[in-house]
């Protein structure tokens, strides 16, 4: 059985945080942030607004924008997140409860910024196995609650948001073969720990804040991601020219520009959300999709290559038809 993405819904908290905010708390400026990252503003959740709330609002928006869709028969919920409200219950179970969806499996996916694409990969596999038919896949984060606001190299990057895709069984091939992979030797270069203090044999700081070796992650992403786009195209017998859009994780606009340049792919066909939402980790790909969709760019039948990467370091990519 094949599968398709029936609809996307997103939600971002209403609190806008411009680069000027950071000029007051760290040594930085608007020009540096824009030129080194592409970010103009991001959204922060309120103190009493959590990742599960963002997921629930994303579903409400999906239902409001697609009156033909309902949640009847949803048989699995997958939530990619690194910033769950708590370790248990899962965010997926919180969504199940909010919408009172009966008899549905619930699972959170810990794959950092690649979590949303990992969710699509898993949903495709479950539908192909014939065990499930209608799956909600989320990428949702409240990174601002885990940001070290004294670290000027990372705090300017992160924002909060959520996206959800409804994935359903289909008689047409609309979700193609994926690539997945990881390089755990870089675990210490991007981590968030509440209690354990050793990663890759090295001492880390378990203070519940995101720590990033930005230069190393940047270099790894630029070197690895264009290679993964080529692999995805090859295993699906496609050429880059047959893609309508590439949606790389919005980590840094310069990473997206470098990958586009390496692939000789036009930058205006790279969909991004970094400019107005910052780096929202697993939420960035659905946010980019939604922005482009609302701008009238994505048409039914368009082919999109989605590629997420992040803490692990891990990545997942898949080509889908809108
Ligand atoms: N404002 C002003 N200056 C800053 C700054 C800030 N917020 N942060 C760092 N700088 C300074 C540095 O101290 C350094 O100064 P120095 O040359 O005097 O030492 C200079 O700017 C350049 O720093 P560098 O770390 O080389 O910047 P960069 O161009 O690599 O950008 C990141 C830093 C974090 C934006 C970038 O490395 C990045 O985006 N990394 C990858 C992020 C990512 O992909 N994450 C993965 C998944 S979530």
XYZ file of C-alpha atoms and ligand atoms in Angstrom:
370
model
C 0.000 0.000 0.000
C 1.301 3.468 -0.919
C 0.801 6.592 1.148
C 0.315 10.323 0.634
C 0.416 13.547 2.614
C -3.209 14.700 2.626
C -2.726 18.013 4.448
C -0.307 20.074 6.518
C -1.152 22.281 9.501
C 1.165 24.537 11.474
C 1.172 26.735 14.540
C 3.656 29.278 15.853
C 3.315 31.156 19.165
C 2.188 34.762 18.773
C 5.165 36.302 20.648
C 7.571 37.700 18.014
C 11.201 38.178 19.067
C 13.307 40.372 16.791
C 17.116 40.449 16.641
C 17.075 43.738 18.577
C 16.005 41.770 21.669
C 19.395 39.997 21.661
C 21.278 43.309 21.367
C 20.029 44.002 24.908
C 21.114 40.700 26.493
C 24.336 39.674 24.669
C 27.039 41.327 22.570
C 25.562 41.057 19.074
C 23.723 43.078 16.467
C 20.949 42.725 13.913
C 23.344 42.895 10.936
C 25.571 40.056 12.272
C 22.591 37.791 12.921
C 21.036 38.405 9.492
C 24.291 38.060 7.570
C 25.543 34.928 9.432
C 22.199 33.094 9.795
C 19.465 34.729 7.663
C 17.245 35.109 10.756
C 15.179 38.312 11.121
C 12.842 37.171 13.880
C 11.571 34.078 15.665
C 8.618 33.171 17.918
C 8.840 32.251 21.610
C 6.206 30.310 23.529
C 4.748 31.929 26.645
C 5.962 30.517 30.003
C 2.762 28.470 30.311
C 2.716 27.356 26.659
C 4.354 23.986 25.957
C 5.186 21.716 23.026
C 1.954 19.719 23.419
C -0.035 22.988 23.192
C 1.736 23.826 19.929
C 0.915 20.340 18.551
C -2.736 20.698 19.497
C -2.974 24.152 17.887
C -1.324 22.825 14.714
C -4.058 20.173 14.451
C -6.764 22.798 15.091
C -5.313 24.929 12.267
C -5.125 21.920 9.948
C -8.794 21.122 10.602
C -9.851 24.782 10.227
C -8.032 25.147 6.899
C -9.219 21.763 5.561
C -12.908 21.410 6.447
C -13.078 18.208 4.377
C -10.701 16.481 6.831
C -11.532 14.874 10.168
C -9.616 12.746 12.646
C -11.900 9.698 12.365
C -9.804 6.584 11.879
C -6.461 8.115 12.890
C -4.654 4.951 14.001
C -1.199 6.289 14.934
C 0.342 9.545 16.185
C 4.072 10.213 15.819
C 5.617 13.341 17.343
C 9.168 14.360 16.455
C 10.414 16.563 19.293
C 13.468 17.162 21.457
C 11.647 19.569 23.746
C 8.736 17.551 25.136
C 6.775 19.060 28.057
C 8.025 16.152 30.165
C 9.705 12.771 29.586
C 6.379 10.964 30.042
C 3.576 11.009 29.091
C 4.545 11.407 25.442
C 3.437 14.383 23.361
C 1.646 11.908 21.096
C -0.462 10.736 24.057
C -1.262 14.370 24.916
C -2.537 14.916 21.368
C -4.561 11.690 21.557
C -6.205 12.909 24.744
C -6.859 16.448 23.468
C -8.822 15.181 20.471
C -10.139 12.034 22.153
C -8.906 9.838 19.310
C -9.770 6.235 20.246
C -7.526 3.192 19.711
C -4.550 5.052 18.317
C -0.887 4.182 18.827
C 1.219 6.988 20.295
C 4.960 7.483 20.036
C 7.428 10.361 20.326
C 10.497 10.324 18.081
C 13.830 11.603 19.377
C 15.692 12.587 16.230
C 16.202 16.312 16.871
C 15.745 18.462 13.758
C 15.244 15.354 11.594
C 12.247 14.200 13.684
C 9.509 15.285 11.270
C 11.073 13.498 8.282
C 11.779 10.410 10.407
C 8.054 10.469 11.245
C 7.124 10.460 7.548
C 9.554 7.590 6.919
C 7.983 5.550 9.753
C 4.414 6.384 8.695
C 5.159 5.329 5.114
C 6.575 2.014 6.402
C 3.600 1.340 8.699
C 1.127 2.014 5.912
C 3.167 -0.128 3.489
C 3.095 -2.959 6.061
C -0.706 -2.830 5.930
C -1.056 -2.359 9.688
C -2.097 1.324 9.674
C -3.983 3.677 7.355
C -4.173 7.179 8.797
C -1.267 8.705 10.724
C -0.563 12.153 12.207
C 3.128 13.103 12.011
C 4.379 16.148 13.948
C 7.535 18.186 14.237
C 7.097 20.415 17.305
C 9.453 22.337 19.564
C 9.668 24.910 22.325
C 13.423 25.418 21.976
C 13.280 28.752 23.825
C 12.712 26.832 27.068
C 16.015 24.969 26.555
C 18.143 27.819 25.181
C 21.263 29.092 26.962
C 20.692 32.856 26.689
C 24.273 33.530 27.790
C 25.740 31.714 24.740
C 25.723 34.256 21.908
C 26.693 31.673 19.283
C 23.523 29.617 19.821
C 20.798 31.660 21.542
C 20.195 33.868 18.492
C 19.321 30.814 16.392
C 16.375 29.105 18.028
C 12.616 29.601 17.822
C 9.415 27.736 18.679
C 6.778 26.228 16.408
C 4.937 23.114 15.306
C 3.768 21.405 12.151
C 1.616 18.346 11.524
C 1.111 16.248 8.395
C -1.809 13.878 7.910
C -0.508 10.792 6.091
C -2.994 8.363 4.598
C -2.994 5.150 2.579
C -3.160 5.834 -1.143
C -3.428 3.808 -4.327
C -0.845 6.104 -5.956
C 2.876 6.413 -5.221
C 3.193 9.834 -3.544
C 5.901 9.210 -0.923
C 9.096 7.814 -2.410
C 12.098 5.901 -1.020
C 13.868 7.578 1.931
C 17.441 7.871 3.126
C 18.245 7.801 6.834
C 21.527 7.826 8.690
C 23.539 9.078 11.591
C 27.058 9.871 12.771
C 27.011 9.356 16.525
C 30.665 10.344 16.849
C 29.413 13.961 16.686
C 27.001 13.490 19.615
C 28.984 15.896 21.796
C 28.799 18.640 19.122
C 25.056 19.183 19.662
C 23.501 18.011 22.907
C 20.824 18.708 25.489
C 21.171 16.804 28.753
C 19.281 16.986 32.045
C 21.341 14.466 34.016
C 23.883 12.272 32.144
C 27.270 13.930 31.861
C 29.361 11.911 29.354
C 28.867 11.774 25.559
C 31.421 10.175 23.211
C 33.610 9.594 26.281
C 33.772 13.341 26.973
C 32.366 15.320 29.889
C 29.339 17.454 28.932
C 27.262 20.006 30.847
C 23.963 18.443 31.996
C 22.154 21.734 32.668
C 19.101 21.156 30.470
C 20.256 23.696 27.848
C 21.218 23.225 24.204
C 24.985 23.165 23.618
C 26.268 23.402 20.086
C 29.668 23.410 18.431
C 28.298 25.564 15.603
C 31.334 25.463 13.321
C 31.566 21.645 13.379
C 27.831 21.151 12.801
C 27.856 23.758 10.016
C 30.731 22.031 8.202
C 29.182 18.563 8.632
C 25.805 19.786 7.325
C 27.243 21.477 4.253
C 29.443 18.469 3.388
C 26.825 15.793 4.076
C 23.507 17.270 2.915
C 24.247 17.796 -0.784
C 25.572 14.217 -0.888
C 22.298 12.987 0.699
C 20.200 14.923 -1.839
C 22.153 13.155 -4.611
C 21.610 9.758 -2.939
C 17.869 10.386 -2.591
C 17.594 11.336 -6.250
C 19.631 8.286 -7.336
C 17.628 5.689 -5.369
C 14.419 7.140 -6.808
C 15.772 7.421 -10.388
C 15.139 11.148 -10.435
C 17.195 14.162 -11.536
C 17.371 17.403 -9.540
C 15.557 19.139 -12.427
C 12.503 16.936 -11.780
C 12.109 18.353 -8.265
C 9.874 21.389 -7.866
C 11.204 22.271 -4.411
C 13.909 21.257 -1.934
C 13.037 21.757 1.724
C 16.188 21.462 3.794
C 15.983 21.900 7.569
C 16.112 25.663 8.215
C 19.176 25.626 10.504
C 21.048 28.495 8.877
C 20.386 30.209 5.529
C 24.089 29.893 4.644
C 23.874 26.079 4.913
C 20.891 26.109 2.519
C 22.727 28.443 0.109
C 25.858 26.259 0.215
C 23.878 23.083 -0.531
C 21.963 24.785 -3.381
C 25.236 26.042 -4.836
C 26.908 22.614 -4.566
C 23.935 20.999 -6.341
C 23.730 23.843 -8.881
C 20.053 24.097 -7.847
C 18.275 27.487 -7.949
C 18.057 29.149 -4.538
C 14.512 30.374 -5.289
C 13.401 26.722 -5.317
C 14.810 26.061 -1.833
C 11.912 26.551 0.618
C 12.871 28.107 3.957
C 11.318 29.302 7.204
C 14.529 30.525 8.863
C 13.936 34.234 8.090
C 10.744 34.604 10.135
C 10.833 31.618 12.507
C 14.572 31.021 13.141
C 15.782 27.456 13.644
C 12.698 25.596 14.898
C 14.346 22.154 14.706
C 11.824 19.448 13.743
C 9.124 22.074 13.014
C 11.128 23.923 10.363
C 10.254 21.711 7.381
C 6.455 21.821 7.827
C 6.700 25.575 8.566
C 8.621 26.095 5.294
C 6.069 23.963 3.419
C 3.167 25.945 4.887
C 4.732 29.342 4.087
C 5.294 28.289 0.463
C 1.862 26.763 0.216
C 0.170 29.937 1.474
C 2.283 31.988 -0.949
C 0.736 29.899 -3.744
C 4.065 28.300 -4.693
C 3.332 24.600 -4.090
C 0.854 23.123 -6.571
C -0.818 19.685 -6.427
C 1.493 17.120 -7.996
C 4.662 19.115 -7.224
C 7.625 17.014 -6.082
C 9.323 18.144 -2.870
C 12.539 16.754 -1.440
C 12.488 17.035 2.364
C 15.769 16.653 4.265
C 16.159 17.098 8.017
C 19.403 16.933 10.000
C 20.499 17.713 13.509
C 21.526 16.438 16.940
C 22.817 12.878 16.864
C 24.119 13.889 14.459
C 21.319 12.313 12.473
C 19.465 12.905 9.220
C 16.468 11.689 7.225
C 15.348 12.623 3.733
C 12.376 11.713 1.561
C 10.806 12.853 -1.706
C 7.039 13.427 -1.639
C 4.400 14.582 -4.091
C 2.071 17.333 -2.893
N 26.955 38.116 17.468
C 28.122 38.650 17.070
N 29.233 37.942 16.912
C 29.170 36.613 17.148
C 27.987 36.002 17.581
C 26.848 36.782 17.735
N 25.662 36.293 18.123
N 28.227 34.683 17.742
C 29.514 34.476 17.434
N 30.086 35.653 17.082
C 31.464 35.887 16.714
C 32.392 34.809 17.181
O 32.791 35.029 18.510
C 33.527 34.934 16.203
O 34.378 35.987 16.593
P 35.965 35.788 16.534
O 36.271 35.556 15.080
O 36.482 37.071 17.095
O 36.262 34.588 17.382
C 32.836 35.341 14.911
O 31.551 35.877 15.292
C 32.604 34.197 13.961
O 32.109 33.104 14.733
P 31.761 31.734 14.077
O 31.414 30.729 15.129
O 32.824 31.395 13.070
O 30.446 32.151 13.329
P 29.744 31.350 12.211
O 29.764 32.151 10.995
O 30.189 29.911 12.177
O 28.246 31.346 12.754
C 26.660 29.865 13.778
C 27.912 30.705 13.975
C 26.279 29.169 15.083
C 25.565 30.786 13.336
C 26.945 28.786 12.710
O 28.126 28.120 13.007
C 25.849 27.782 12.532
O 24.781 28.103 12.085
N 26.152 26.494 12.800
C 25.289 25.369 12.514
C 23.975 25.416 13.184
C 23.222 24.178 12.821
O 23.182 23.763 11.680
N 22.628 23.485 13.759
C 22.153 22.188 13.400
C 20.963 21.739 13.595
S 19.922 22.469 14.767
